[in-house]
Amino acid sequence: MDYISTRGGAPALDFEGATLAGLASDGGLYLPRHWPRFSEGEIAAMAGLPYAELATRVMLPFVEGSLTEEELRALCQQAYGRFSHDAVTPLVQLDEQQWLLELFHGPTLAFKDVALQLLGLLFETFLSRRKSNLTIIGATSGDTGSAAIDAVAGREGVDIFMLHPRGRVSEVQRRQMTTVRAPNVHNIAIEGSFDDAQAMVKRMFGDQGMTSRFNIGAVNSINWARLMAQVVYYFAAALQLGAPHRQVAFSVPTGNFGDVFAGYVSAQMGLPVAQLIVATNVNDILHRALSQGDYSTGIVTPTATPSMDIQISSNFERLLFDAGGRDGKALAEQMRGFEASKAMQLTNTQREGAAGLFTSARADGEEVLQALRWAYDHAGEMIDPHTAVGLHAARTSEIDRAIPVVTLATAHPAKFPEAVERATGIRPALPSRVGDLFAREEAYTELPGEYEAVRDFVSQHASPAA
Ligand SMILES: Cc1ncc(COP(=O)(O)O)c(C=O)c1O
Ligand SMILES: N[C@@H](CCOP(=O)(O)O)C(=O)O
């Protein structure tokens, strides 16, 4: 399988190359040249498989040429062996139509672990083959940071520099990053929003002064391997609910558009996905883009769902490319316009391509609290506020009653105790597996929201390319 850039100007790479490259050299994002498709019989044969085996079957076509089936299986068994639930991503029923897919049973309590536990192992495998090293530069609104740090802390040949927007992540999220003491982990709090941090990360991939000295790599969902691993749990959920013989809809709390794009990929692979609901908080650029074609940014508003306080959604570019006819040159032009004006209109082809599968909804602060309360009062489930954005969208969307609707439960409620307590009156306790988080000492560097400051810090602390 080879991978092409959404902007048409970078060389095609194999899976190993795309995983280590992170972002394409033309500023685009890598995607498989074509979507592998399973037959109905092949999907039916996946029912009941243990998660690591299902992951092996679903991801195998994507890693062809870079990993053997046995190698992939061994990595999946190792990655998913660290989850605290045997099912890895268990499904919970809320009422006749509504379901939750719990994605927070990994080491750092958010859905990011599902992909990042595997990505850490993929890096290790590929770097040892190449006798090479990697300088990871990442941006986080709270959850990617801790999951990536957990996945690579102490690993040979990898340095990680993780930028978070100062004061805009929850205390649990911050501590999960800043209390990890390993010489290869560098936490940086910058002034500004997640979007500012993400823009600096992308700029570093295009900075020749940096790329000539360091092997820059990505752990954000700009890295294709992240999305590939997230496709698996759509299969896991749909198979339990009767796929391939029954359609299933998903509601996905959305920020950077990575998780919901993984759902789109599952549909391209043959999973009977009836609908993907893109659920946003008041930072609703994606809701406006999908409902009106208007992709124009505003000021990022801080909310009780900080991980989704994002306006520039990296992976939306992947959808615009695929649903818009895979015209890299035209998309590069469109993205250049967007980068200059921070606004663009979707073309008719892009809107029609997306409309087949995607709908969208937006939840304000009060609606988030109401959804949290409903889950607790009605089904006895304590959910986190991001999940509540998804649940609000699921319950207010018009979907045939015969189709189950699965909301992705993207984080453990104890990561956001204030919002949960406000809605339910109960403060959720941290699971014992995160240990003495509040007793540990924190360490991080504060930098202004200026690219040059971050670049100089990375230059001083990273290991030169090997
Ligand atoms: C808890 C939580 N929910 C939802 C999201 C949104 O996911 P995505 O960025 O893949 O759209 C994030 C951050 O990405 C998150 O951390
Ligand atoms: N919500 C994310 C933002 C980064 O998204 P990613 O999926 O592209 O890594 C976070 O928690 O950091």
mmCIF file with all atom_site columns, N, CA and C in Angstrom, residues 160-218:
data_model
loop_
_atom_site.group_PDB
_atom_site.id
_atom_site.type_symbol
_atom_site.label_atom_id
_atom_site.label_alt_id
_atom_site.label_comp_id
_atom_site.label_asym_id
_atom_site.label_entity_id
_atom_site.label_seq_id
_atom_site.pdbx_PDB_ins_code
_atom_site.Cartn_x
_atom_site.Cartn_y
_atom_site.Cartn_z
_atom_site.occupancy
_atom_site.B_iso_or_equiv
_atom_site.pdbx_formal_charge
_atom_site.auth_seq_id
_atom_site.auth_comp_id
_atom_site.auth_asym_id
_atom_site.auth_atom_id
_atom_site.pdbx_PDB_model_num
ATOM 1   N N  . ILE A 1 160 ? 10.447 13.802 22.703 1.00 0.00 ? 160 ILE A N  1
ATOM 2   C CA . ILE A 1 160 ? 9.114  14.359 22.443 1.00 0.00 ? 160 ILE A CA 1
ATOM 3   C C  . ILE A 1 160 ? 8.998  15.758 23.038 1.00 0.00 ? 160 ILE A C  1
ATOM 4   N N  . PHE A 1 161 ? 8.529  16.692 22.193 1.00 0.00 ? 161 PHE A N  1
ATOM 5   C CA . PHE A 1 161 ? 8.279  18.075 22.608 1.00 0.00 ? 161 PHE A CA 1
ATOM 6   C C  . PHE A 1 161 ? 6.779  18.302 22.448 1.00 0.00 ? 161 PHE A C  1
ATOM 7   N N  . MET A 1 162 ? 6.076  18.499 23.564 1.00 0.00 ? 162 MET A N  1
ATOM 8   C CA . MET A 1 162 ? 4.618  18.590 23.497 1.00 0.00 ? 162 MET A CA 1
ATOM 9   C C  . MET A 1 162 ? 4.160  19.974 23.933 1.00 0.00 ? 162 MET A C  1
ATOM 10  N N  . LEU A 1 163 ? 3.498  20.674 23.023 1.00 0.00 ? 163 LEU A N  1
ATOM 11  C CA . LEU A 1 163 ? 3.016  22.035 23.290 1.00 0.00 ? 163 LEU A CA 1
ATOM 12  C C  . LEU A 1 163 ? 1.564  21.985 23.751 1.00 0.00 ? 163 LEU A C  1
ATOM 13  N N  . HIS A 1 164 ? 1.267  22.612 24.891 1.00 0.00 ? 164 HIS A N  1
ATOM 14  C CA . HIS A 1 164 ? -0.147 22.766 25.250 1.00 0.00 ? 164 HIS A CA 1
ATOM 15  C C  . HIS A 1 164 ? -0.444 24.242 25.512 1.00 0.00 ? 164 HIS A C  1
ATOM 16  N N  . PRO A 1 165 ? -1.699 24.665 25.262 1.00 0.00 ? 165 PRO A N  1
ATOM 17  C CA . PRO A 1 165 ? -2.032 26.076 25.490 1.00 0.00 ? 165 PRO A CA 1
ATOM 18  C C  . PRO A 1 165 ? -2.140 26.328 27.002 1.00 0.00 ? 165 PRO A C  1
ATOM 19  N N  . ARG A 1 166 ? -1.316 27.243 27.488 1.00 0.00 ? 166 ARG A N  1
ATOM 20  C CA . ARG A 1 166 ? -1.237 27.464 28.944 1.00 0.00 ? 166 ARG A CA 1
ATOM 21  C C  . ARG A 1 166 ? -2.602 27.847 29.527 1.00 0.00 ? 166 ARG A C  1
ATOM 22  N N  . GLY A 1 167 ? -2.999 27.138 30.610 1.00 0.00 ? 167 GLY A N  1
ATOM 23  C CA . GLY A 1 167 ? -4.242 27.457 31.302 1.00 0.00 ? 167 GLY A CA 1
ATOM 24  C C  . GLY A 1 167 ? -5.497 26.982 30.580 1.00 0.00 ? 167 GLY A C  1
ATOM 25  N N  . ARG A 1 168 ? -5.348 26.273 29.464 1.00 0.00 ? 168 ARG A N  1
ATOM 26  C CA . ARG A 1 168 ? -6.548 25.884 28.692 1.00 0.00 ? 168 ARG A CA 1
ATOM 27  C C  . ARG A 1 168 ? -6.742 24.373 28.635 1.00 0.00 ? 168 ARG A C  1
ATOM 28  N N  . VAL A 1 169 ? -6.071 23.645 29.539 1.00 0.00 ? 169 VAL A N  1
ATOM 29  C CA . VAL A 1 169 ? -6.342 22.204 29.657 1.00 0.00 ? 169 VAL A CA 1
ATOM 30  C C  . VAL A 1 169 ? -6.746 21.960 31.107 1.00 0.00 ? 169 VAL A C  1
ATOM 31  N N  . SER A 1 170 ? -7.404 20.833 31.379 1.00 0.00 ? 170 SER A N  1
ATOM 32  C CA . SER A 1 170 ? -7.835 20.602 32.766 1.00 0.00 ? 170 SER A CA 1
ATOM 33  C C  . SER A 1 170 ? -6.607 20.251 33.615 1.00 0.00 ? 170 SER A C  1
ATOM 34  N N  . GLU A 1 171 ? -6.768 20.367 34.936 1.00 0.00 ? 171 GLU A N  1
ATOM 35  C CA . GLU A 1 171 ? -5.624 20.101 35.814 1.00 0.00 ? 171 GLU A CA 1
ATOM 36  C C  . GLU A 1 171 ? -5.178 18.641 35.712 1.00 0.00 ? 171 GLU A C  1
ATOM 37  N N  . VAL A 1 172 ? -6.144 17.735 35.607 1.00 0.00 ? 172 VAL A N  1
ATOM 38  C CA . VAL A 1 172 ? -5.783 16.314 35.464 1.00 0.00 ? 172 VAL A CA 1
ATOM 39  C C  . VAL A 1 172 ? -4.993 16.125 34.165 1.00 0.00 ? 172 VAL A C  1
ATOM 40  N N  . GLN A 1 173 ? -5.500 16.717 33.087 1.00 0.00 ? 173 GLN A N  1
ATOM 41  C CA . GLN A 1 173 ? -4.787 16.576 31.795 1.00 0.00 ? 173 GLN A CA 1
ATOM 42  C C  . GLN A 1 173 ? -3.362 17.115 31.899 1.00 0.00 ? 173 GLN A C  1
ATOM 43  N N  . ARG A 1 174 ? -3.234 18.318 32.507 1.00 0.00 ? 174 ARG A N  1
ATOM 44  C CA . ARG A 1 174 ? -1.897 18.917 32.589 1.00 0.00 ? 174 ARG A CA 1
ATOM 45  C C  . ARG A 1 174 ? -0.951 18.027 33.400 1.00 0.00 ? 174 ARG A C  1
ATOM 46  N N  . ARG A 1 175 ? -1.446 17.589 34.554 1.00 0.00 ? 175 ARG A N  1
ATOM 47  C CA . ARG A 1 175 ? -0.587 16.763 35.415 1.00 0.00 ? 175 ARG A CA 1
ATOM 48  C C  . ARG A 1 175 ? -0.217 15.434 34.758 1.00 0.00 ? 175 ARG A C  1
ATOM 49  N N  . GLN A 1 176 ? -1.142 14.890 33.959 1.00 0.00 ? 176 GLN A N  1
ATOM 50  C CA . GLN A 1 176 ? -0.806 13.626 33.280 1.00 0.00 ? 176 GLN A CA 1
ATOM 51  C C  . GLN A 1 176 ? 0.376  13.794 32.332 1.00 0.00 ? 176 GLN A C  1
ATOM 52  N N  . MET A 1 177 ? 0.600  15.026 31.882 1.00 0.00 ? 177 MET A N  1
ATOM 53  C CA . MET A 1 177 ? 1.766  15.276 31.014 1.00 0.00 ? 177 MET A CA 1
ATOM 54  C C  . MET A 1 177 ? 2.978  15.698 31.827 1.00 0.00 ? 177 MET A C  1
ATOM 55  N N  . THR A 1 178 ? 2.751  16.636 32.739 1.00 0.00 ? 178 THR A N  1
ATOM 56  C CA . THR A 1 178 ? 3.900  17.330 33.339 1.00 0.00 ? 178 THR A CA 1
ATOM 57  C C  . THR A 1 178 ? 4.526  16.587 34.511 1.00 0.00 ? 178 THR A C  1
ATOM 58  N N  . THR A 1 179 ? 3.887  15.513 34.950 1.00 0.00 ? 179 THR A N  1
ATOM 59  C CA . THR A 1 179 ? 4.485  14.747 36.055 1.00 0.00 ? 179 THR A CA 1
ATOM 60  C C  . THR A 1 179 ? 5.265  13.536 35.547 1.00 0.00 ? 179 THR A C  1
ATOM 61  N N  . VAL A 1 180 ? 5.304  13.378 34.230 1.00 0.00 ? 180 VAL A N  1
ATOM 62  C CA . VAL A 1 180 ? 6.096  12.259 33.683 1.00 0.00 ? 180 VAL A CA 1
ATOM 63  C C  . VAL A 1 180 ? 7.545  12.724 33.615 1.00 0.00 ? 180 VAL A C  1
ATOM 64  N N  . ARG A 1 181 ? 8.411  12.110 34.405 1.00 0.00 ? 181 ARG A N  1
ATOM 65  C CA . ARG A 1 181 ? 9.806  12.556 34.445 1.00 0.00 ? 181 ARG A CA 1
ATOM 66  C C  . ARG A 1 181 ? 10.656 11.556 33.686 1.00 0.00 ? 181 ARG A C  1
ATOM 67  N N  . ALA A 1 182 ? 10.922 11.856 32.438 1.00 0.00 ? 182 ALA A N  1
ATOM 68  C CA . ALA A 1 182 ? 11.824 11.031 31.626 1.00 0.00 ? 182 ALA A CA 1
ATOM 69  C C  . ALA A 1 182 ? 12.675 12.010 30.826 1.00 0.00 ? 182 ALA A C  1
ATOM 70  N N  . PRO A 1 183 ? 13.953 11.692 30.624 1.00 0.00 ? 183 PRO A N  1
ATOM 71  C CA . PRO A 1 183 ? 14.828 12.666 29.965 1.00 0.00 ? 183 PRO A CA 1
ATOM 72  C C  . PRO A 1 183 ? 14.426 12.997 28.530 1.00 0.00 ? 183 PRO A C  1
ATOM 73  N N  . ASN A 1 184 ? 13.623 12.129 27.887 1.00 0.00 ? 184 ASN A N  1
ATOM 74  C CA . ASN A 1 184 ? 13.246 12.415 26.489 1.00 0.00 ? 184 ASN A CA 1
ATOM 75  C C  . ASN A 1 184 ? 11.916 13.161 26.378 1.00 0.00 ? 184 ASN A C  1
ATOM 76  N N  . VAL A 1 185 ? 11.315 13.550 27.522 1.00 0.00 ? 185 VAL A N  1
ATOM 77  C CA . VAL A 1 185 ? 10.003 14.217 27.495 1.00 0.00 ? 185 VAL A CA 1
ATOM 78  C C  . VAL A 1 185 ? 10.159 15.702 27.828 1.00 0.00 ? 185 VAL A C  1
ATOM 79  N N  . HIS A 1 186 ? 9.629  16.567 26.939 1.00 0.00 ? 186 HIS A N  1
ATOM 80  C CA . HIS A 1 186 ? 9.727  18.017 27.148 1.00 0.00 ? 186 HIS A CA 1
ATOM 81  C C  . HIS A 1 186 ? 8.329  18.610 26.998 1.00 0.00 ? 186 HIS A C  1
ATOM 82  N N  . ASN A 1 187 ? 7.761  19.078 28.105 1.00 0.00 ? 187 ASN A N  1
ATOM 83  C CA . ASN A 1 187 ? 6.456  19.727 28.060 1.00 0.00 ? 187 ASN A CA 1
ATOM 84  C C  . ASN A 1 187 ? 6.632  21.231 27.956 1.00 0.00 ? 187 ASN A C  1
ATOM 85  N N  . ILE A 1 188 ? 5.867  21.831 27.043 1.00 0.00 ? 188 ILE A N  1
ATOM 86  C CA . ILE A 1 188 ? 5.959  23.282 26.845 1.00 0.00 ? 188 ILE A CA 1
ATOM 87  C C  . ILE A 1 188 ? 4.552  23.875 26.902 1.00 0.00 ? 188 ILE A C  1
ATOM 88  N N  . ALA A 1 189 ? 4.375  24.858 27.804 1.00 0.00 ? 189 ALA A N  1
ATOM 89  C CA . ALA A 1 189 ? 3.095  25.580 27.864 1.00 0.00 ? 189 ALA A CA 1
ATOM 90  C C  . ALA A 1 189 ? 3.286  26.860 27.064 1.00 0.00 ? 189 ALA A C  1
ATOM 91  N N  . ILE A 1 190 ? 2.473  27.049 26.039 1.00 0.00 ? 190 ILE A N  1
ATOM 92  C CA . ILE A 1 190 ? 2.613  28.280 25.242 1.00 0.00 ? 190 ILE A CA 1
ATOM 93  C C  . ILE A 1 190 ? 1.423  29.206 25.473 1.00 0.00 ? 190 ILE A C  1
ATOM 94  N N  . GLU A 1 191 ? 1.643  30.473 25.246 1.00 0.00 ? 191 GLU A N  1
ATOM 95  C CA . GLU A 1 191 ? 0.553  31.446 25.265 1.00 0.00 ? 191 GLU A CA 1
ATOM 96  C C  . GLU A 1 191 ? -0.258 31.239 23.996 1.00 0.00 ? 191 GLU A C  1
ATOM 97  N N  . GLY A 1 192 ? -1.575 31.208 24.120 1.00 0.00 ? 192 GLY A N  1
ATOM 98  C CA . GLY A 1 192 ? -2.405 31.082 22.917 1.00 0.00 ? 192 GLY A CA 1
ATOM 99  C C  . GLY A 1 192 ? -3.322 29.890 23.013 1.00 0.00 ? 192 GLY A C  1
ATOM 100 N N  . SER A 1 193 ? -3.871 29.501 21.860 1.00 0.00 ? 193 SER A N  1
ATOM 101 C CA . SER A 1 193 ? -4.850 28.415 21.815 1.00 0.00 ? 193 SER A CA 1
ATOM 102 C C  . SER A 1 193 ? -4.200 27.161 21.236 1.00 0.00 ? 193 SER A C  1
ATOM 103 N N  . PHE A 1 194 ? -4.959 26.065 21.232 1.00 0.00 ? 194 PHE A N  1
ATOM 104 C CA . PHE A 1 194 ? -4.475 24.849 20.576 1.00 0.00 ? 194 PHE A CA 1
ATOM 105 C C  . PHE A 1 194 ? -4.153 25.134 19.100 1.00 0.00 ? 194 PHE A C  1
ATOM 106 N N  . ASP A 1 195 ? -4.999 25.936 18.443 1.00 0.00 ? 195 ASP A N  1
ATOM 107 C CA . ASP A 1 195 ? -4.756 26.231 17.029 1.00 0.00 ? 195 ASP A CA 1
ATOM 108 C C  . ASP A 1 195 ? -3.381 26.863 16.824 1.00 0.00 ? 195 ASP A C  1
ATOM 109 N N  . ASP A 1 196 ? -2.996 27.751 17.750 1.00 0.00 ? 196 ASP A N  1
ATOM 110 C CA . ASP A 1 196 ? -1.668 28.385 17.635 1.00 0.00 ? 196 ASP A CA 1
ATOM 111 C C  . ASP A 1 196 ? -0.574 27.326 17.766 1.00 0.00 ? 196 ASP A C  1
ATOM 112 N N  . ALA A 1 197 ? -0.755 26.409 18.713 1.00 0.00 ? 197 ALA A N  1
ATOM 113 C CA . ALA A 1 197 ? 0.254  25.353 18.924 1.00 0.00 ? 197 ALA A CA 1
ATOM 114 C C  . ALA A 1 197 ? 0.343  24.453 17.695 1.00 0.00 ? 197 ALA A C  1
ATOM 115 N N  . GLN A 1 198 ? -0.832 24.096 17.152 1.00 0.00 ? 198 GLN A N  1
ATOM 116 C CA . GLN A 1 198 ? -0.856 23.206 15.985 1.00 0.00 ? 198 GLN A CA 1
ATOM 117 C C  . GLN A 1 198 ? -0.205 23.879 14.773 1.00 0.00 ? 198 GLN A C  1
ATOM 118 N N  . ALA A 1 199 ? -0.413 25.187 14.638 1.00 0.00 ? 199 ALA A N  1
ATOM 119 C CA . ALA A 1 199 ? 0.194  25.917 13.516 1.00 0.00 ? 199 ALA A CA 1
ATOM 120 C C  . ALA A 1 199 ? 1.717  25.889 13.639 1.00 0.00 ? 199 ALA A C  1
ATOM 121 N N  . MET A 1 200 ? 2.236  25.995 14.875 1.00 0.00 ? 200 MET A N  1
ATOM 122 C CA . MET A 1 200 ? 3.701  25.954 15.062 1.00 0.00 ? 200 MET A CA 1
ATOM 123 C C  . MET A 1 200 ? 4.255  24.579 14.698 1.00 0.00 ? 200 MET A C  1
ATOM 124 N N  . VAL A 1 201 ? 3.520  23.551 15.073 1.00 0.00 ? 201 VAL A N  1
ATOM 125 C CA . VAL A 1 201 ? 3.958  22.189 14.747 1.00 0.00 ? 201 VAL A CA 1
ATOM 126 C C  . VAL A 1 201 ? 4.066  22.039 13.226 1.00 0.00 ? 201 VAL A C  1
ATOM 127 N N  . LYS A 1 202 ? 3.019  22.459 12.526 1.00 0.00 ? 202 LYS A N  1
ATOM 128 C CA . LYS A 1 202 ? 3.025  22.301 11.058 1.00 0.00 ? 202 LYS A CA 1
ATOM 129 C C  . LYS A 1 202 ? 4.145  23.140 10.439 1.00 0.00 ? 202 LYS A C  1
ATOM 130 N N  . ARG A 1 203 ? 4.379  24.312 11.014 1.00 0.00 ? 203 ARG A N  1
ATOM 131 C CA . ARG A 1 203 ? 5.429  25.181 10.466 1.00 0.00 ? 203 ARG A CA 1
ATOM 132 C C  . ARG A 1 203 ? 6.802  24.518 10.609 1.00 0.00 ? 203 ARG A C  1
ATOM 133 N N  . MET A 1 204 ? 6.994  23.801 11.706 1.00 0.00 ? 204 MET A N  1
ATOM 134 C CA . MET A 1 204 ? 8.306  23.170 11.912 1.00 0.00 ? 204 MET A CA 1
ATOM 135 C C  . MET A 1 204 ? 8.581  22.097 10.844 1.00 0.00 ? 204 MET A C  1
ATOM 136 N N  . PHE A 1 205 ? 7.519  21.414 10.403 1.00 0.00 ? 205 PHE A N  1
ATOM 137 C CA . PHE A 1 205 ? 7.708  20.403 9.344  1.00 0.00 ? 205 PHE A CA 1
ATOM 138 C C  . PHE A 1 205 ? 8.167  21.052 8.035  1.00 0.00 ? 205 PHE A C  1
ATOM 139 N N  . GLY A 1 206 ? 7.862  22.333 7.858  1.00 0.00 ? 206 GLY A N  1
ATOM 140 C CA . GLY A 1 206 ? 8.254  23.016 6.625  1.00 0.00 ? 206 GLY A CA 1
ATOM 141 C C  . GLY A 1 206 ? 9.487  23.888 6.809  1.00 0.00 ? 206 GLY A C  1
ATOM 142 N N  . ASP A 1 207 ? 10.127 23.824 7.972  1.00 0.00 ? 207 ASP A N  1
ATOM 143 C CA . ASP A 1 207 ? 11.276 24.681 8.291  1.00 0.00 ? 207 ASP A CA 1
ATOM 144 C C  . ASP A 1 207 ? 12.559 23.907 7.955  1.00 0.00 ? 207 ASP A C  1
ATOM 145 N N  . GLN A 1 208 ? 13.157 24.267 6.827  1.00 0.00 ? 208 GLN A N  1
ATOM 146 C CA . GLN A 1 208 ? 14.336 23.512 6.344  1.00 0.00 ? 208 GLN A CA 1
ATOM 147 C C  . GLN A 1 208 ? 15.479 23.526 7.332  1.00 0.00 ? 208 GLN A C  1
ATOM 148 N N  . GLY A 1 209 ? 15.601 24.636 8.060  1.00 0.00 ? 209 GLY A N  1
ATOM 149 C CA . GLY A 1 209 ? 16.658 24.740 9.071  1.00 0.00 ? 209 GLY A CA 1
ATOM 150 C C  . GLY A 1 209 ? 16.497 23.645 10.118 1.00 0.00 ? 209 GLY A C  1
ATOM 151 N N  . MET A 1 210 ? 15.249 23.270 10.410 1.00 0.00 ? 210 MET A N  1
ATOM 152 C CA . MET A 1 210 ? 14.984 22.228 11.414 1.00 0.00 ? 210 MET A CA 1
ATOM 153 C C  . MET A 1 210 ? 15.003 20.839 10.771 1.00 0.00 ? 210 MET A C  1
ATOM 154 N N  . THR A 1 211 ? 14.368 20.710 9.609  1.00 0.00 ? 211 THR A N  1
ATOM 155 C CA . THR A 1 211 ? 14.270 19.358 9.015  1.00 0.00 ? 211 THR A CA 1
ATOM 156 C C  . THR A 1 211 ? 15.638 18.865 8.531  1.00 0.00 ? 211 THR A C  1
ATOM 157 N N  . SER A 1 212 ? 16.575 19.798 8.272  1.00 0.00 ? 212 SER A N  1
ATOM 158 C CA . SER A 1 212 ? 17.900 19.338 7.839  1.00 0.00 ? 212 SER A CA 1
ATOM 159 C C  . SER A 1 212 ? 18.726 18.860 9.040  1.00 0.00 ? 212 SER A C  1
ATOM 160 N N  . ARG A 1 213 ? 18.352 19.285 10.237 1.00 0.00 ? 213 ARG A N  1
ATOM 161 C CA . ARG A 1 213 ? 19.145 18.894 11.423 1.00 0.00 ? 213 ARG A CA 1
ATOM 162 C C  . ARG A 1 213 ? 18.491 17.770 12.224 1.00 0.00 ? 213 ARG A C  1
ATOM 163 N N  . PHE A 1 214 ? 17.150 17.700 12.179 1.00 0.00 ? 214 PHE A N  1
ATOM 164 C CA . PHE A 1 214 ? 16.443 16.731 13.025 1.00 0.00 ? 214 PHE A CA 1
ATOM 165 C C  . PHE A 1 214 ? 15.471 15.909 12.172 1.00 0.00 ? 214 PHE A C  1
ATOM 166 N N  . ASN A 1 215 ? 15.237 14.661 12.588 1.00 0.00 ? 215 ASN A N  1
ATOM 167 C CA . ASN A 1 215 ? 14.181 13.863 11.955 1.00 0.00 ? 215 ASN A CA 1
ATOM 168 C C  . ASN A 1 215 ? 12.884 14.196 12.676 1.00 0.00 ? 215 ASN A C  1
ATOM 169 N N  . ILE A 1 216 ? 12.123 15.136 12.115 1.00 0.00 ? 216 ILE A N  1
ATOM 170 C CA . ILE A 1 216 ? 10.913 15.603 12.802 1.00 0.00 ? 216 ILE A CA 1
ATOM 171 C C  . ILE A 1 216 ? 9.775  14.607 12.548 1.00 0.00 ? 216 ILE A C  1
ATOM 172 N N  . GLY A 1 217 ? 9.077  14.228 13.613 1.00 0.00 ? 217 GLY A N  1
ATOM 173 C CA . GLY A 1 217 ? 7.965  13.281 13.478 1.00 0.00 ? 217 GLY A CA 1
ATOM 174 C C  . GLY A 1 217 ? 6.727  13.787 14.202 1.00 0.00 ? 217 GLY A C  1
ATOM 175 N N  . ALA A 1 218 ? 5.563  13.159 13.908 1.00 0.00 ? 218 ALA A N  1
ATOM 176 C CA . ALA A 1 218 ? 4.277  13.633 14.452 1.00 0.00 ? 218 ALA A CA 1
ATOM 177 C C  . ALA A 1 218 ? 3.539  12.540 15.215 1.00 0.00 ? 218 ALA A C  1
#
